[in-house]
mmCIF file of C-alpha atoms in Angstrom:
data_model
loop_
_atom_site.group_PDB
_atom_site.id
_atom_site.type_symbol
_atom_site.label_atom_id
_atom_site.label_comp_id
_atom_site.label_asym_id
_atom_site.label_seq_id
_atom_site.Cartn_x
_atom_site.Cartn_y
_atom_site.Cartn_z
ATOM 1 C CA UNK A 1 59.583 96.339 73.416
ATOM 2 C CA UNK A 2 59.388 92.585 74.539
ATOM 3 C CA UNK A 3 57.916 91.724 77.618
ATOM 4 C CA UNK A 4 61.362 90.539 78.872
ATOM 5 C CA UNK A 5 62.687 94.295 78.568
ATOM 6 C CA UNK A 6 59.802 95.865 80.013
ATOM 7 C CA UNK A 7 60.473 93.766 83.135
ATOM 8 C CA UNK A 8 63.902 94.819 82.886
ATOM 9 C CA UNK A 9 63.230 98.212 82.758
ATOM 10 C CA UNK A 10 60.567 98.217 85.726
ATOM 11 C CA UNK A 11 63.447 96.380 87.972
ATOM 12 C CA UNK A 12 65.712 98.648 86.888
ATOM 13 C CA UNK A 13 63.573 101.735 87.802
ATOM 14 C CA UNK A 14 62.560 100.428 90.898
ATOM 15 C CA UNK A 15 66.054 100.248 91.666
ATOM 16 C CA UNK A 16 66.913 103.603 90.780
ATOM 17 C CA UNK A 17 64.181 104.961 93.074
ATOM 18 C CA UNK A 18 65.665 103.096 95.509
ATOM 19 C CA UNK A 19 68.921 104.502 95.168
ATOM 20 C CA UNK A 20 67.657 107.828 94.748
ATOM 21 C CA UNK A 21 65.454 108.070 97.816
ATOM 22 C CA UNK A 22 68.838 106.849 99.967
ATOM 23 C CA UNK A 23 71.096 109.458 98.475
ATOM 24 C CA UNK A 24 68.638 112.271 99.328
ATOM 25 C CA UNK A 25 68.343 110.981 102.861
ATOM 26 C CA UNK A 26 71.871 111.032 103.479
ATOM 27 C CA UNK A 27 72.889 114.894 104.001
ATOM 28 C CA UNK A 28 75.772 115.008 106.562
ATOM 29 C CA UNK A 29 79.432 115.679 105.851
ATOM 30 C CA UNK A 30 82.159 115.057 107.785
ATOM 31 C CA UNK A 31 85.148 112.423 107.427
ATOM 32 C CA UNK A 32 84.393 109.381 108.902
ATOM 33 C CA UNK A 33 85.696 106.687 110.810
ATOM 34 C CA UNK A 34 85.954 103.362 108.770
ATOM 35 C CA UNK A 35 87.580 99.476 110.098
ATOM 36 C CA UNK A 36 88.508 96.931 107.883
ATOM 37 C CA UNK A 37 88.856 93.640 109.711
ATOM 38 C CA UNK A 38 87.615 89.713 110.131
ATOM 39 C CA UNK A 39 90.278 87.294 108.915
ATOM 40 C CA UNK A 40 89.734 87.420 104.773
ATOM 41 C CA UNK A 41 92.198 89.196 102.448
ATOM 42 C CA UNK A 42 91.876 92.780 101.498
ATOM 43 C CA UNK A 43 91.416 94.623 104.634
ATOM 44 C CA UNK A 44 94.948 96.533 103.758
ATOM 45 C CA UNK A 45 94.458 96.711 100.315
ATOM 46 C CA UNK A 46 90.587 98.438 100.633
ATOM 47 C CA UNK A 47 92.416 100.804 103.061
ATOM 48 C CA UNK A 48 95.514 102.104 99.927
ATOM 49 C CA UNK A 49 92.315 101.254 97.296
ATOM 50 C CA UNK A 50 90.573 104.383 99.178
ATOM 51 C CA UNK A 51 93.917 106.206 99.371
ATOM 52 C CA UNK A 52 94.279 106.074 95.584
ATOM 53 C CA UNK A 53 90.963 107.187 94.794
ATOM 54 C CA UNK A 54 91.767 110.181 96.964
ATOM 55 C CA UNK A 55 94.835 111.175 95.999
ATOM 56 C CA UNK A 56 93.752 111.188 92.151
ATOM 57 C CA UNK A 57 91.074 113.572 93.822
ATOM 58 C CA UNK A 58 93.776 115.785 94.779
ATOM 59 C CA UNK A 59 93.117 115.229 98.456
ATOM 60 C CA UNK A 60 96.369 114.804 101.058
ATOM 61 C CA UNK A 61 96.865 111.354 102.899
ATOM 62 C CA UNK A 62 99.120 109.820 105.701
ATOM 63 C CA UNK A 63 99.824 106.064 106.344
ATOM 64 C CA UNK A 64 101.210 104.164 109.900
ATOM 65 C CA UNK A 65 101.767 100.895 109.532
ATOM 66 C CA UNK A 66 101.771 99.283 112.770
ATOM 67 C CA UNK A 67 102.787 95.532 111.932
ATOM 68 C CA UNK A 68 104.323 94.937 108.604
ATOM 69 C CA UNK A 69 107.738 93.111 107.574
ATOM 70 C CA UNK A 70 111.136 94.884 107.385
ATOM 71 C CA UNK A 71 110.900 93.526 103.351
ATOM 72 C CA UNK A 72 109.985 95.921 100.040
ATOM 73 C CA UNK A 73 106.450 96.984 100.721
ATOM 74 C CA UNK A 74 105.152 98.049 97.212
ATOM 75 C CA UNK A 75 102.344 99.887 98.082
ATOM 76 C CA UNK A 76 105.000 102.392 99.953
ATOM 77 C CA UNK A 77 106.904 102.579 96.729
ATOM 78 C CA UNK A 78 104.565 103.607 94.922
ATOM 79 C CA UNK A 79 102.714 106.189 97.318
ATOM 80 C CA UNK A 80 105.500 108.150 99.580
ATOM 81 C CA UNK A 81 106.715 109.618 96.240
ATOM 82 C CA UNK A 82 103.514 111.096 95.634
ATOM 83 C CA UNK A 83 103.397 113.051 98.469
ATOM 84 C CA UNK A 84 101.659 110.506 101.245
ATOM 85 C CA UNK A 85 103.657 110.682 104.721
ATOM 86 C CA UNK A 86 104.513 106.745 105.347
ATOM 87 C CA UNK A 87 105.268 105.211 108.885
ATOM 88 C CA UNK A 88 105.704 101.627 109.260
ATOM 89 C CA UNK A 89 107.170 100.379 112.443
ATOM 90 C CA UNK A 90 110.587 99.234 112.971
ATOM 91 C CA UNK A 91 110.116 95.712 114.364
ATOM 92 C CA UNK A 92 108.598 93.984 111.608
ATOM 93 C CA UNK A 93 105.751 91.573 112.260
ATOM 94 C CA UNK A 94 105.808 90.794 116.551
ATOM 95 C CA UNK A 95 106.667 86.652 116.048
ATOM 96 C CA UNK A 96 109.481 87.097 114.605
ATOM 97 C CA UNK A 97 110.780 89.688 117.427
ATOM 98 C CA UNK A 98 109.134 87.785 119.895
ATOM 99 C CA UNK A 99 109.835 90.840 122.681
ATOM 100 C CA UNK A 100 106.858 92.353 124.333
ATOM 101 C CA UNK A 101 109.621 95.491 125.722
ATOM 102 C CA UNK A 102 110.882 96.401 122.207
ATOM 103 C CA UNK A 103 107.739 95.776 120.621
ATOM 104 C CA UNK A 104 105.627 98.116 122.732
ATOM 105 C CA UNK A 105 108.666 101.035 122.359
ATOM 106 C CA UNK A 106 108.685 100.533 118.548
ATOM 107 C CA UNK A 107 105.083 100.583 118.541
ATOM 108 C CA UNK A 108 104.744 103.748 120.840
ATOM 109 C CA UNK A 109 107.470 105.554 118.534
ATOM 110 C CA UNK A 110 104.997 105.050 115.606
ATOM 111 C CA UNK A 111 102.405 106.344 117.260
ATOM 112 C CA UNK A 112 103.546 109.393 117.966
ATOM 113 C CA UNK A 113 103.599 109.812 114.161
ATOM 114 C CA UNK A 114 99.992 108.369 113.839
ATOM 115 C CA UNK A 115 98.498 111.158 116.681
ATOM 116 C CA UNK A 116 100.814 114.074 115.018
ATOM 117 C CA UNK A 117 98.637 112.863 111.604
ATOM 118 C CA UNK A 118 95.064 112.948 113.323
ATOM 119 C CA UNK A 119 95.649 116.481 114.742
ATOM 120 C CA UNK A 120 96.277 117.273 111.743
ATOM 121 C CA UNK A 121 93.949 119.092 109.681
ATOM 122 C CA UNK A 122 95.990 119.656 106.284
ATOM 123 C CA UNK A 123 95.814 115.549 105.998
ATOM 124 C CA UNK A 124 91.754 114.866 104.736
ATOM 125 C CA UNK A 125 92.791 110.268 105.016
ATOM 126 C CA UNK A 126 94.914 108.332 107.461
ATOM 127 C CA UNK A 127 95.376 105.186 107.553
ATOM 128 C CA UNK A 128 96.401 103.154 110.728
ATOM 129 C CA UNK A 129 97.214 99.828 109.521
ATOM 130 C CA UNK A 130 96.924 96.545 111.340
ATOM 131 C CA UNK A 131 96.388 99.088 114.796
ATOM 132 C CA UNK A 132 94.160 96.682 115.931
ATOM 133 C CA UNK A 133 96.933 94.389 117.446
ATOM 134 C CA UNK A 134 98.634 97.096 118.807
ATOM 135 C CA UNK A 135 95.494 96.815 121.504
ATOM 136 C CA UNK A 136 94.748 93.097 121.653
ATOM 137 C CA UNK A 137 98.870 92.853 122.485
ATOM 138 C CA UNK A 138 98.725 95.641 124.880
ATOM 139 C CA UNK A 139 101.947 97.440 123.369
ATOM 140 C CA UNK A 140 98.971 100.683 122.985
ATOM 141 C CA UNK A 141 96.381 102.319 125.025
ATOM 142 C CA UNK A 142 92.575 101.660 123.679
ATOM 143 C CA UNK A 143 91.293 104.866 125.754
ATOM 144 C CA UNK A 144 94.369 107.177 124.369
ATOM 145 C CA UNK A 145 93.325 105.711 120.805
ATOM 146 C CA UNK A 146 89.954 106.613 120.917
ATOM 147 C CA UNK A 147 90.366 109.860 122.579
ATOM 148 C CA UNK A 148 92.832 110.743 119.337
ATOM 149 C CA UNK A 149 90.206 109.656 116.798
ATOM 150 C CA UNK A 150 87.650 111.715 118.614
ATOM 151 C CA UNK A 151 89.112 115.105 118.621
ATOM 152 C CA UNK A 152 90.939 114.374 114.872
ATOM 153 C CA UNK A 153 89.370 117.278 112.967
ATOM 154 C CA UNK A 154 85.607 116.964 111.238
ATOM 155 C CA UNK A 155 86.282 116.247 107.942
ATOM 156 C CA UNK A 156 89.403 113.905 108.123
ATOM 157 C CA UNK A 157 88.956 110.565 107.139
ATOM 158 C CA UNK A 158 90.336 107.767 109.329
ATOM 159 C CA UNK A 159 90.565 104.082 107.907
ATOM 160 C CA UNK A 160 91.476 101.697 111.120
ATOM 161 C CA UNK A 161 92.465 97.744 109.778
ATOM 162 C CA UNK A 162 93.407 94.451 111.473
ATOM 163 C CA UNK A 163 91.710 91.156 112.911
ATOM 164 C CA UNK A 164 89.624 90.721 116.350
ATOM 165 C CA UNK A 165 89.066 95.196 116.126
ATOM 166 C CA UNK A 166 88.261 96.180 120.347
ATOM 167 C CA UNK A 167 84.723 96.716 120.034
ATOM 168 C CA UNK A 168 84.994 100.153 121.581
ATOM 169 C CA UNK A 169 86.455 100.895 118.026
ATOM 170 C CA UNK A 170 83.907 99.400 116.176
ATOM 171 C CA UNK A 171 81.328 101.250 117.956
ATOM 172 C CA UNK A 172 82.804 104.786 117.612
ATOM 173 C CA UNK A 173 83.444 103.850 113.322
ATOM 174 C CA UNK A 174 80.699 104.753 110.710
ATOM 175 C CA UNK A 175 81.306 102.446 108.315
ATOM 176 C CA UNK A 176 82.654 98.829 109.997
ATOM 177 C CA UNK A 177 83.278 95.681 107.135
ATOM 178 C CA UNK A 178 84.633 92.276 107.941
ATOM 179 C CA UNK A 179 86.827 90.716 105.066
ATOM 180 C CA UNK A 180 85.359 86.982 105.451
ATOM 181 C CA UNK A 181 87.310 84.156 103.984
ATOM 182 C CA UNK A 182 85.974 81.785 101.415
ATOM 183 C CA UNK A 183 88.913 80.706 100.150
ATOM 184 C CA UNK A 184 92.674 81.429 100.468
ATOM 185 C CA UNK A 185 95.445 80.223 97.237
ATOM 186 C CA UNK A 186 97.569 80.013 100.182
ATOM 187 C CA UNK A 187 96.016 77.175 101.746
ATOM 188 C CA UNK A 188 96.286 75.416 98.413
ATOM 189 C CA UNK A 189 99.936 75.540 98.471
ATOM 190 C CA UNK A 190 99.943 78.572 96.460
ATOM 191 C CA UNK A 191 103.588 81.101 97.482
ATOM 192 C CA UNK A 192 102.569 84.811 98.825
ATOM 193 C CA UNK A 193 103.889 86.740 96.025
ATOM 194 C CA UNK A 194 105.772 90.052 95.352
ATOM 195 C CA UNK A 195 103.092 92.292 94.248
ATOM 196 C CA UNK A 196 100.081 90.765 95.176
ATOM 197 C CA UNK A 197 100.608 89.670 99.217
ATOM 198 C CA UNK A 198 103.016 92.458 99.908
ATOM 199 C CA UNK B 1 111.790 88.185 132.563
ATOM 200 C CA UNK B 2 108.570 87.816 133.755
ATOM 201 C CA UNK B 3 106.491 85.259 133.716
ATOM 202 C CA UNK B 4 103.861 87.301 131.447
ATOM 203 C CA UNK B 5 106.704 88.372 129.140
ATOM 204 C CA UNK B 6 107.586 84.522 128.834
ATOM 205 C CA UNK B 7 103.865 83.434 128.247
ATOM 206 C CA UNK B 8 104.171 86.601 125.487
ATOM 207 C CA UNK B 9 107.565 85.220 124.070
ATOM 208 C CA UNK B 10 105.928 81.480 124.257
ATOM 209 C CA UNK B 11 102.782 82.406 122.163
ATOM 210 C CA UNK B 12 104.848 84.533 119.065
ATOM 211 C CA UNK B 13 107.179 81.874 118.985
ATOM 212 C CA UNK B 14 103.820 79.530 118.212
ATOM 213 C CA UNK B 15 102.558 82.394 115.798
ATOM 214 C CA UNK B 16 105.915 82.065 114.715
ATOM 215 C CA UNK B 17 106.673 78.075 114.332
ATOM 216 C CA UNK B 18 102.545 78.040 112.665
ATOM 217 C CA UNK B 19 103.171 80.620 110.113
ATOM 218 C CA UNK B 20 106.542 79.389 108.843
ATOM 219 C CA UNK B 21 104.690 75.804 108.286
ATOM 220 C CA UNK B 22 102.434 77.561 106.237
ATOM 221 C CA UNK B 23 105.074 79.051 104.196
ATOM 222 C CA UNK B 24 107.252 76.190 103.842
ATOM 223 C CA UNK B 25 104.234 73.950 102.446
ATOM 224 C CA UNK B 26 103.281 76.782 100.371
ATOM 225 C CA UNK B 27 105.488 76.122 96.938
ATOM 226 C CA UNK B 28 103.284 76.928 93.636
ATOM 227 C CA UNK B 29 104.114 79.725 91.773
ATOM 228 C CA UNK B 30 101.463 81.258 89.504
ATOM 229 C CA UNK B 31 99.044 83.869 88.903
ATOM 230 C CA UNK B 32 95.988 83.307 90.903
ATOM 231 C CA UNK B 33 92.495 84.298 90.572
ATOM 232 C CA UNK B 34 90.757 86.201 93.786
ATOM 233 C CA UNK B 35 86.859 87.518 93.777
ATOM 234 C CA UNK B 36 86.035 90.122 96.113
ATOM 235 C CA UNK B 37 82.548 89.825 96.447
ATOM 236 C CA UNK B 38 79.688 90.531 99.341
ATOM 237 C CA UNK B 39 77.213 92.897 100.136
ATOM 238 C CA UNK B 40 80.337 95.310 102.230
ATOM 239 C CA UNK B 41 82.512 98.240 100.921
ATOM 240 C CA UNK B 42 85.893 97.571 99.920
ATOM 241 C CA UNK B 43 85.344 94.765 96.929
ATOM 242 C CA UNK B 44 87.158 97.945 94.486
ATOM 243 C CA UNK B 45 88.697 99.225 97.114
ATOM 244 C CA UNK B 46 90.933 95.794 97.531
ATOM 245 C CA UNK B 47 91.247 95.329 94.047
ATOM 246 C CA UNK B 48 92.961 98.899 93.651
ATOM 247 C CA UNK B 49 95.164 98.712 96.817
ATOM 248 C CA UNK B 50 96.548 94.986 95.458
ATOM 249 C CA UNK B 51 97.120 96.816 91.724
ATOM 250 C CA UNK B 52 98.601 100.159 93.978
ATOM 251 C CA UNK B 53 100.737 97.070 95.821
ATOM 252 C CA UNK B 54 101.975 95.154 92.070
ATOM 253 C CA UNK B 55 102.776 98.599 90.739
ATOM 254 C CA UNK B 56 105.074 99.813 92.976
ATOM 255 C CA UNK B 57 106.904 96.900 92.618
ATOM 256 C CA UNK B 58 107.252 97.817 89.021
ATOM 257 C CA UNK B 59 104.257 95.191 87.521
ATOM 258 C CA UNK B 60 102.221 96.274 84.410
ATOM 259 C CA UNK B 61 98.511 96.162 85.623
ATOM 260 C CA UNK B 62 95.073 96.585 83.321
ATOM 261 C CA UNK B 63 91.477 97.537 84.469
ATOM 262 C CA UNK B 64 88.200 97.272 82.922
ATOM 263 C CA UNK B 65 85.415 98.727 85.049
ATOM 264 C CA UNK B 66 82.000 97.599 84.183
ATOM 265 C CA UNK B 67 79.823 99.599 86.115
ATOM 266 C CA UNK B 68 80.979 102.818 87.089
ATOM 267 C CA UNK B 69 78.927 106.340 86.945
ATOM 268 C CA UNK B 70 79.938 108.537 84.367
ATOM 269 C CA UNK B 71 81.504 110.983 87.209
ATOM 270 C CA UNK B 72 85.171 111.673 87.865
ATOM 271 C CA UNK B 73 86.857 108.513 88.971
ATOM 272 C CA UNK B 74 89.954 108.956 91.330
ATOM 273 C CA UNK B 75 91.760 105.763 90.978
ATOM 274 C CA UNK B 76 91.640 106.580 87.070
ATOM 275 C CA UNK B 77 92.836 110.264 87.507
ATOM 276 C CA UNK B 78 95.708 108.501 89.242
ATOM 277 C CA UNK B 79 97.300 105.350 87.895
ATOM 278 C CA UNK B 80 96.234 106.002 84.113
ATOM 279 C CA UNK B 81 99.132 108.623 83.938
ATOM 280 C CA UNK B 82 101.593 105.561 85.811
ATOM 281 C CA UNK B 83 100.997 103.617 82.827
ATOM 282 C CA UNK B 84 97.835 101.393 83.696
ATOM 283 C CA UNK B 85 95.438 100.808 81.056
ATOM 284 C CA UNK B 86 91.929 101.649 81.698
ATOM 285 C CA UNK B 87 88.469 101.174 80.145
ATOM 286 C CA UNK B 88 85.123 102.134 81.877
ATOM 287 C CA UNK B 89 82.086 100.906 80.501
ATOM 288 C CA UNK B 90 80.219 103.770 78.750
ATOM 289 C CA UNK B 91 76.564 103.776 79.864
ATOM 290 C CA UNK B 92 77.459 104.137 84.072
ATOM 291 C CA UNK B 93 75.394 102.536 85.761
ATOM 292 C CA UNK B 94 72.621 100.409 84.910
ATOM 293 C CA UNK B 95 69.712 101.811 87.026
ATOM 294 C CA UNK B 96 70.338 105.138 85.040
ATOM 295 C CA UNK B 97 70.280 103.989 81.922
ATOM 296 C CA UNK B 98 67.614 101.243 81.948
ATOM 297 C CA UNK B 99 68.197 99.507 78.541
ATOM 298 C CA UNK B 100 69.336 96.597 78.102
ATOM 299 C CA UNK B 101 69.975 96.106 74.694
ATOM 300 C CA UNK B 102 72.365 99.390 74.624
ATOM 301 C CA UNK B 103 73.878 98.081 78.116
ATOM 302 C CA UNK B 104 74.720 95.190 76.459
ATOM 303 C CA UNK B 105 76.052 96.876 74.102
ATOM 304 C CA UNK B 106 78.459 98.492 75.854
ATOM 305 C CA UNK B 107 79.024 95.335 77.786
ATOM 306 C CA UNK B 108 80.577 93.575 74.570
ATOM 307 C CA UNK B 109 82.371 96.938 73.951
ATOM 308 C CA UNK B 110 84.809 96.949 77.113
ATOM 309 C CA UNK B 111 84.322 92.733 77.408
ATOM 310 C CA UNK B 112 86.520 92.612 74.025
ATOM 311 C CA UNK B 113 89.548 95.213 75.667
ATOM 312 C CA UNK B 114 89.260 92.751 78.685
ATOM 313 C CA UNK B 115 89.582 89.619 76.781
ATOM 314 C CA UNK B 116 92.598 91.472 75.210
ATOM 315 C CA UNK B 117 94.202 91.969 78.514
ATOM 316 C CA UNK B 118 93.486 88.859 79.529
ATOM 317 C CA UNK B 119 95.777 87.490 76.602
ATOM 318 C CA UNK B 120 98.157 89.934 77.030
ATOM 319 C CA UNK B 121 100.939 88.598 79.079
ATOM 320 C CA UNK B 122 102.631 91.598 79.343
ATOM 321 C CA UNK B 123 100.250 91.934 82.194
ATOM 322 C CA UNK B 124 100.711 90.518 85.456
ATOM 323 C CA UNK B 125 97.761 92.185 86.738
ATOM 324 C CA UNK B 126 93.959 92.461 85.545
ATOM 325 C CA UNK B 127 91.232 94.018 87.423
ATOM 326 C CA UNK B 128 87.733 93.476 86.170
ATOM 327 C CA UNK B 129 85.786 95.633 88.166
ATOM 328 C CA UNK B 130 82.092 94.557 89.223
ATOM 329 C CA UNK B 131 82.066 92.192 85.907
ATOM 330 C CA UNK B 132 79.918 89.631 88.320
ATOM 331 C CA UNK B 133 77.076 92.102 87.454
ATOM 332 C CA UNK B 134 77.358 91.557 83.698
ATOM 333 C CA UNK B 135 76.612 87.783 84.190
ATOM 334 C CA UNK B 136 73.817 88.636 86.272
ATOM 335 C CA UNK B 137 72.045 90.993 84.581
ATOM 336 C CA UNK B 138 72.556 88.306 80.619
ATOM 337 C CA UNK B 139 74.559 90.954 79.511
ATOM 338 C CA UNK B 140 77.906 88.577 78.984
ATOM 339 C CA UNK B 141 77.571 84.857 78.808
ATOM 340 C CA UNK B 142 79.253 83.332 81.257
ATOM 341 C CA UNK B 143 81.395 80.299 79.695
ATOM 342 C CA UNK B 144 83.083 83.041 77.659
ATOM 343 C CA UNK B 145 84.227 84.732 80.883
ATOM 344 C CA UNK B 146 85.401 81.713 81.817
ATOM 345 C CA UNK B 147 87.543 80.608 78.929
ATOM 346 C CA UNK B 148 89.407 83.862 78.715
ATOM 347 C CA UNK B 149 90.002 83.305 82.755
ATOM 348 C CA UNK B 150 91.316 79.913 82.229
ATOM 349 C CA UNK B 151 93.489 80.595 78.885
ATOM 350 C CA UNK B 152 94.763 83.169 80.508
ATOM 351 C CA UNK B 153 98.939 83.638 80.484
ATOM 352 C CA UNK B 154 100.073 81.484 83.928
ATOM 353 C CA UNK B 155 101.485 84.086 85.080
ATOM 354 C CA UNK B 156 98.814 86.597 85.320
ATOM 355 C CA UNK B 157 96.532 87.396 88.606
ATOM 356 C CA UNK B 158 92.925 88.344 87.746
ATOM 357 C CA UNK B 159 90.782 90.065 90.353
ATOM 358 C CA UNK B 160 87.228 90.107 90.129
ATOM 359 C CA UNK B 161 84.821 92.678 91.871
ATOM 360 C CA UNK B 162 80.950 92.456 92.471
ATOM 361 C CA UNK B 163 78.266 90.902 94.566
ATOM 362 C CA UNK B 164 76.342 87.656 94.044
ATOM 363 C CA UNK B 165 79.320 86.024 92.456
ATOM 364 C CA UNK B 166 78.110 83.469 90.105
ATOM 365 C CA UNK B 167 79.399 79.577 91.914
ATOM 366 C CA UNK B 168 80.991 78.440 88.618
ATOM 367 C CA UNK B 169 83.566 81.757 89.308
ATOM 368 C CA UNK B 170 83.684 81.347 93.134
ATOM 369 C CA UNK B 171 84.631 77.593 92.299
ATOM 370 C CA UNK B 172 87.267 78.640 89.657
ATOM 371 C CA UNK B 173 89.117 80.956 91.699
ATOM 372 C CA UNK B 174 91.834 80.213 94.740
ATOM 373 C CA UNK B 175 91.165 83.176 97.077
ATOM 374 C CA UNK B 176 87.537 84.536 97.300
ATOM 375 C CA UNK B 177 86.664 86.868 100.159
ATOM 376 C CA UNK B 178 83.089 88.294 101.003
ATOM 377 C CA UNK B 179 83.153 91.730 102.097
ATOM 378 C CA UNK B 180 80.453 91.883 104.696
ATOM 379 C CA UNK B 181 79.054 94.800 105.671
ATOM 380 C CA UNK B 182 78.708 95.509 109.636
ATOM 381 C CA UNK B 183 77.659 99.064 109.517
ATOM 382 C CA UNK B 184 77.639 101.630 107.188
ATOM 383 C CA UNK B 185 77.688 105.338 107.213
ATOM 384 C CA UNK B 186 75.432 106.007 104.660
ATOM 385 C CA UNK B 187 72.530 104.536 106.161
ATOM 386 C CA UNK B 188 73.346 106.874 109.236
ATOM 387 C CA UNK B 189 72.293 109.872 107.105
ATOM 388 C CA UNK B 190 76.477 110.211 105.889
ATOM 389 C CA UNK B 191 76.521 111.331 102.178
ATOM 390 C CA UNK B 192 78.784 109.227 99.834
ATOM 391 C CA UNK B 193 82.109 111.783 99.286
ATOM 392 C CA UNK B 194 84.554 112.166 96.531
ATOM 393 C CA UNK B 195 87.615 110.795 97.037
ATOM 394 C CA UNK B 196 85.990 108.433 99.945
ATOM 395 C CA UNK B 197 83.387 106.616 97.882
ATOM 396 C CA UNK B 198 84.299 106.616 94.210
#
């Protein structure tokens, strides 16, 4: 073996110990509490990324979407005919309603769905989409949010996404990753496009 | 109305006026090229939920997954039987294996189905999961990743997953997004779960 592959090998066993000695640490079990936000792409799509790999693990999951557009939404396609219970509320994205009264009913309505799903213990993921501006815009209740992710039951998995998350929310979540932006085709003139942006 | 519903009204329709600038100066239509990279979760995760997104609006996707453990794999057990085609790099994961000459094999092995797909423009999707890893570690050369991404059919987005993204990729691409990690429930003693993490 050349001297090159021996180092190799030593790196890579020193990372394997590494590895090991953190998986044998880490002993709880219990669903946990999970926010995608900053301002980068791919907070949503981590969110239906972790929904996929558990539905092809044969586990149940339940979407509210708090802020998307009245247009196709491919992900929902694709997922409500597998069995996940979809919500997306009825006002589209709040600039172009522009109408803090009708805003905060259509958001409440939703939410009703969203706290039916997080008492529920058949569901094992839900995903509250873009929630966070539901409480920077005032249209929901930060203390009635937090009290519903508290008493959701143990092993249900909760994925919370959007921009500027309350802090309150990021303290109460296990796992907590801002999506930074490098770069954005957008901002090079580059069209949002079927099937990729939405 | 109020004045705080007209300071509300006044502010959307900025959002508003902002983001249709945006759209209207946003005119190129093509396949782009996004890295998900960082040190965070959700680098697959975003990758899947865009490819979850493109299929349900009835796109043909492809994934190659460099990386992976030799376990169960829940995003496989679900969209190979919609019609995506998937290859997962035989050895798992390096730090198991520790050889480099038969993790380079396998490197070439599922390299030459992804420089296939990325030919093939039948698809408007390609995922090429943690691939930044392969550059890192010499097991692919790095101007021959970069070829296939540039001869690629115009058409066709490519999304590439892994950390320490090599600059000549990061420069290539038009959306790049670092995952950064803010806290994470595995260093709080939380074991990794199927259907959650992998």
């Amino acid at each position: 073996m050349t001297d090159k592959n021996e180092m190799h090998q030593k790196r890579q066993q020193r990372l394997k110990e590494a590895v090991d000695e953190r998986i044998s640490k880490a002993n709880e079990q219990r669903g946990i509490l999970i926010v995608n936000t900053g301002n980068g792409k791919g907070k949503t799509t981590a969110a239906f990324g972790t929904l996929t790999r558990a539905l092809g693990h044969n586990k149940k999951g339940g979407v509210v979407q708090f802020i998307k557009g009245l247009w196709e939404n491919g992900e929902k396609n694709l997922l409500e005919p597998l069995g996940v219970e979809f919500h997306v509320m009825a006002t589209g994205f709040t600039w172009e309603t522009q109408d803090k009264a009708s805003d905060t009913l259509a958001c409440q309505e939703v939410w009703r769905k969203a706290k039916q799903m997080l008492a529920n213990s058949q569901l094992d993921l839900v995903i509250l989409d873009e929630i966070t501006y539901m409480i920077t815009y005032g249209y929901l209740d930060l203390e009635e949010l937090l009290i519903a992710l508290k008493n959701r039951p143990n092993h249900q998995t909760v994925i919370i996404t959007g921009r500027a998350c309350h802090r309150d929310i990021i303290e109460l979540a296990d796992t907590v990753t801002e999506m930074r932006p490098i770069k954005h085709a957008f901002d090079a003139g580059i069209k949002a496009q079927k099937g990729i942006d939405w």
